[in-house]
């Protein structure tokens, strides 16, 4: 029987230590995130999924880019890397190709992943690279003071859109789906149970997975739009989210403070980049082809 | 626990019971745990913590059903529950950890 990470950590589930402490770099806690920001809750959900998972934590690596969300890589007590802005996916791709045994998770912001990093995003999805993307969408570039970006809903105000944004935003599940992602879901920072289960599911399966988490940024986005605190936004998600599993991703647009469609939209099997490459080259090169298995299998390594 | 309709086998079912733990000085007073606890176990404390926020206190510790929602919602890793046996009633003593400023 496979053991979960939590079974290994049972000794600390007591009254003195939070059960996720072994998964956090406690010397860096408290984190920098504002009061009522949703990012701590997203991190909590992710680490809960890791704790419940049968994948040994040594095999899970976290990659983040730059931004408030990008700080995540610095807080997890797992192998992690904080890359330059927009480059989390190429770094994760390299990591996965060099060590196919790893479960690679990218946790980053909407700006990092689909603005400056948008090109990497579409190509990793197209190749069905076996990595998991958790995109925390707070509808703006929070860390740099709340500029608008490709996810800002039309008419929402930001520091750089004082009269409201007039651009057409991305519908991220549709973007991921149309580029070839094999698992696509959207939850909010309120839907922690669904989110945790969805992350657990994504970790277990192979292929490019994309989970969007709608999350409050009270300090810059909500304040500009007079939406209150993160607690008010959770209540907004509570009152306005509709779960529509399996719905056509074209119908998941987000309009400013209107109904939010959430759920698991796509979950399908497709050969991953690694499997396609290995299979194809085996046929093309024949006998001579030596498939790359991982660093431990290379001559001279692991002894 | 209140039921809309009393389940037929309610006398055979024992409610799980949890014990809430709070590291007061780690909390940033967001209120997520307080608002979404399904059993209204928690309230904001009158006092401020070291960071200047009002942390939660368990005003109805005996009502906690060990669902763990507060634990997974807390952005600061400041609140969690441990199993405290299956029973309808509790001794009502809640554990609050005051030390550890982080
Ligand atoms: C190459 C480069 N360009 C711009 C920046 C400035 N910058 C830092 S974070 C950020 C946006 C982050 O937005 P997002 O990914 O949505 O993260 P959030 O802070 O909202 O969580 C930008 C533009 C940078 N650090 N590097
Ligand atoms: S600026 Fe916004 S996203 Fe960044 S920590 Fe504060 S509330 Fe969270
Ligand atoms: S475990 Fe559930 S019932 Fe108990 S305090 Fe937390 S949210 Fe409330
Ligand atoms: S969820 Fe955590 S940080 Fe927020 S009020 Fe409760 S204990 Fe404090
Ligand atoms: Mg953002």
Short mmCIF file of N, CA and C in Angstrom, two decimals, chain A residues 96-154:
data_model
loop_
_atom_site.label_atom_id
_atom_site.label_comp_id
_atom_site.label_asym_id
_atom_site.label_seq_id
_atom_site.Cartn_x
_atom_site.Cartn_y
_atom_site.Cartn_z
N UNK A 96 11.73 19.09 -15.98
CA UNK A 96 10.99 17.85 -16.28
C UNK A 96 11.74 17.01 -17.31
N UNK A 97 12.32 17.67 -18.32
CA UNK A 97 13.04 16.92 -19.36
C UNK A 97 14.30 16.28 -18.79
N UNK A 98 14.97 17.02 -17.89
CA UNK A 98 16.22 16.50 -17.32
C UNK A 98 15.95 15.40 -16.31
N UNK A 99 14.83 15.49 -15.61
CA UNK A 99 14.50 14.48 -14.61
C UNK A 99 13.03 14.11 -14.70
N UNK A 100 12.69 13.22 -15.63
CA UNK A 100 11.28 12.89 -15.87
C UNK A 100 10.57 12.26 -14.67
N UNK A 101 11.35 11.85 -13.66
CA UNK A 101 10.75 11.28 -12.45
C UNK A 101 10.04 12.33 -11.60
N UNK A 102 10.42 13.59 -11.77
CA UNK A 102 9.88 14.64 -10.91
C UNK A 102 8.43 14.98 -11.26
N UNK A 103 7.67 15.34 -10.23
CA UNK A 103 6.37 15.97 -10.44
C UNK A 103 6.62 17.46 -10.33
N UNK A 104 6.45 18.16 -11.43
CA UNK A 104 6.83 19.57 -11.46
C UNK A 104 5.58 20.45 -11.43
N UNK A 105 5.55 21.37 -10.48
CA UNK A 105 4.40 22.25 -10.31
C UNK A 105 4.84 23.70 -10.45
N UNK A 106 4.17 24.42 -11.33
CA UNK A 106 4.43 25.85 -11.47
C UNK A 106 3.31 26.59 -10.73
N UNK A 107 3.68 27.44 -9.79
CA UNK A 107 2.68 28.25 -9.09
C UNK A 107 3.06 29.70 -9.34
N UNK A 108 2.23 30.42 -10.09
CA UNK A 108 2.61 31.79 -10.41
C UNK A 108 1.37 32.63 -10.71
N UNK A 109 1.60 33.91 -10.93
CA UNK A 109 0.49 34.83 -11.13
C UNK A 109 0.01 34.88 -12.57
N UNK A 110 -1.12 35.54 -12.75
CA UNK A 110 -1.69 35.71 -14.08
C UNK A 110 -0.75 36.53 -14.97
N UNK A 111 -0.16 37.57 -14.41
CA UNK A 111 0.74 38.39 -15.21
C UNK A 111 1.96 37.59 -15.63
N UNK A 112 2.53 36.89 -14.67
CA UNK A 112 3.73 36.12 -14.94
C UNK A 112 3.48 35.03 -15.99
N UNK A 113 2.35 34.35 -15.88
CA UNK A 113 2.12 33.18 -16.74
C UNK A 113 1.52 33.50 -18.10
N UNK A 114 0.65 34.51 -18.16
CA UNK A 114 -0.02 34.72 -19.45
C UNK A 114 0.21 36.09 -20.06
N UNK A 115 0.96 36.97 -19.36
CA UNK A 115 1.35 38.23 -20.01
C UNK A 115 2.78 38.03 -20.51
N UNK A 116 3.76 38.33 -19.65
CA UNK A 116 5.16 38.19 -20.09
C UNK A 116 5.49 36.73 -20.43
N UNK A 117 4.84 35.79 -19.75
CA UNK A 117 5.15 34.37 -19.99
C UNK A 117 4.17 33.67 -20.93
N UNK A 118 3.32 34.45 -21.59
CA UNK A 118 2.24 33.86 -22.40
C UNK A 118 2.72 32.91 -23.48
N UNK A 119 3.83 33.26 -24.11
CA UNK A 119 4.32 32.43 -25.20
C UNK A 119 4.75 31.05 -24.70
N UNK A 120 5.41 31.04 -23.55
CA UNK A 120 5.84 29.76 -22.98
C UNK A 120 4.62 28.92 -22.61
N UNK A 121 3.62 29.61 -22.10
CA UNK A 121 2.40 28.93 -21.68
C UNK A 121 1.75 28.18 -22.84
N UNK A 122 1.56 28.88 -23.95
CA UNK A 122 0.84 28.23 -25.06
C UNK A 122 1.64 27.06 -25.64
N UNK A 123 2.96 27.18 -25.64
CA UNK A 123 3.75 26.09 -26.24
C UNK A 123 3.88 24.89 -25.32
N UNK A 124 3.95 25.13 -24.02
CA UNK A 124 3.99 23.98 -23.10
C UNK A 124 2.67 23.21 -23.18
N UNK A 125 1.56 23.95 -23.32
CA UNK A 125 0.25 23.30 -23.45
C UNK A 125 0.18 22.55 -24.79
N UNK A 126 0.65 23.18 -25.84
CA UNK A 126 0.62 22.57 -27.17
C UNK A 126 1.39 21.25 -27.19
N UNK A 127 2.54 21.22 -26.51
CA UNK A 127 3.36 20.00 -26.51
C UNK A 127 2.85 18.95 -25.52
N UNK A 128 1.87 19.31 -24.74
CA UNK A 128 1.43 18.48 -23.62
C UNK A 128 2.61 18.08 -22.74
N UNK A 129 3.36 19.10 -22.37
CA UNK A 129 4.46 18.91 -21.44
C UNK A 129 3.88 18.44 -20.11
N UNK A 130 4.53 17.45 -19.51
CA UNK A 130 3.96 16.86 -18.29
C UNK A 130 4.28 17.72 -17.06
N UNK A 131 3.70 18.92 -16.99
CA UNK A 131 3.88 19.79 -15.84
C UNK A 131 2.51 20.31 -15.40
N UNK A 132 2.44 20.75 -14.15
CA UNK A 132 1.17 21.22 -13.58
C UNK A 132 1.25 22.71 -13.32
N UNK A 133 0.29 23.43 -13.85
CA UNK A 133 0.30 24.89 -13.67
C UNK A 133 -0.83 25.29 -12.73
N UNK A 134 -0.47 26.02 -11.67
CA UNK A 134 -1.49 26.64 -10.82
C UNK A 134 -1.32 28.14 -11.00
N UNK A 135 -2.32 28.75 -11.63
CA UNK A 135 -2.24 30.18 -11.93
C UNK A 135 -3.17 30.94 -10.99
N UNK A 136 -2.61 31.73 -10.11
CA UNK A 136 -3.44 32.53 -9.21
C UNK A 136 -3.79 33.82 -9.93
N UNK A 137 -5.06 33.95 -10.25
CA UNK A 137 -5.53 35.11 -11.01
C UNK A 137 -6.18 36.12 -10.06
N UNK A 138 -5.47 37.23 -9.85
CA UNK A 138 -6.04 38.32 -9.04
C UNK A 138 -6.34 39.52 -9.93
N UNK A 139 -6.39 39.29 -11.23
CA UNK A 139 -6.83 40.26 -12.23
C UNK A 139 -5.91 41.47 -12.41
N UNK A 140 -4.71 41.41 -11.82
CA UNK A 140 -3.79 42.55 -12.01
C UNK A 140 -2.37 42.16 -11.67
N UNK A 141 -1.43 43.09 -11.94
CA UNK A 141 -0.04 42.93 -11.51
C UNK A 141 0.04 43.49 -10.11
N UNK A 142 -0.18 42.66 -9.14
CA UNK A 142 -0.31 43.15 -7.77
C UNK A 142 1.00 43.67 -7.22
N UNK A 143 2.06 42.90 -7.39
CA UNK A 143 3.31 43.25 -6.72
C UNK A 143 3.84 44.62 -7.11
N UNK A 144 3.61 45.01 -8.36
CA UNK A 144 4.17 46.28 -8.82
C UNK A 144 3.19 47.44 -8.65
N UNK A 145 2.11 47.23 -7.92
CA UNK A 145 1.23 48.34 -7.59
C UNK A 145 -0.12 48.30 -8.27
N UNK A 146 -0.42 47.22 -8.97
CA UNK A 146 -1.79 47.05 -9.46
C UNK A 146 -2.05 47.58 -10.86
N UNK A 147 -1.13 47.31 -11.79
CA UNK A 147 -1.39 47.67 -13.19
C UNK A 147 -2.37 46.68 -13.82
N UNK A 148 -3.04 47.10 -14.90
CA UNK A 148 -3.93 46.15 -15.58
C UNK A 148 -3.11 45.26 -16.50
N UNK A 149 -3.66 44.11 -16.81
CA UNK A 149 -2.96 43.14 -17.64
C UNK A 149 -3.96 42.36 -18.46
N UNK A 150 -3.54 41.24 -19.04
CA UNK A 150 -4.41 40.50 -19.96
C UNK A 150 -5.58 39.77 -19.29
N UNK A 151 -5.64 39.81 -17.95
CA UNK A 151 -6.77 39.14 -17.29
C UNK A 151 -7.72 40.15 -16.64
N UNK A 152 -7.37 41.43 -16.68
CA UNK A 152 -8.22 42.44 -16.03
C UNK A 152 -9.57 42.51 -16.75
N UNK A 153 -10.67 42.33 -16.03
CA UNK A 153 -11.98 42.37 -16.69
C UNK A 153 -12.26 43.76 -17.26
N UNK A 154 -13.00 43.80 -18.35
CA UNK A 154 -13.37 45.08 -18.95
C UNK A 154 -14.10 45.93 -17.92
#
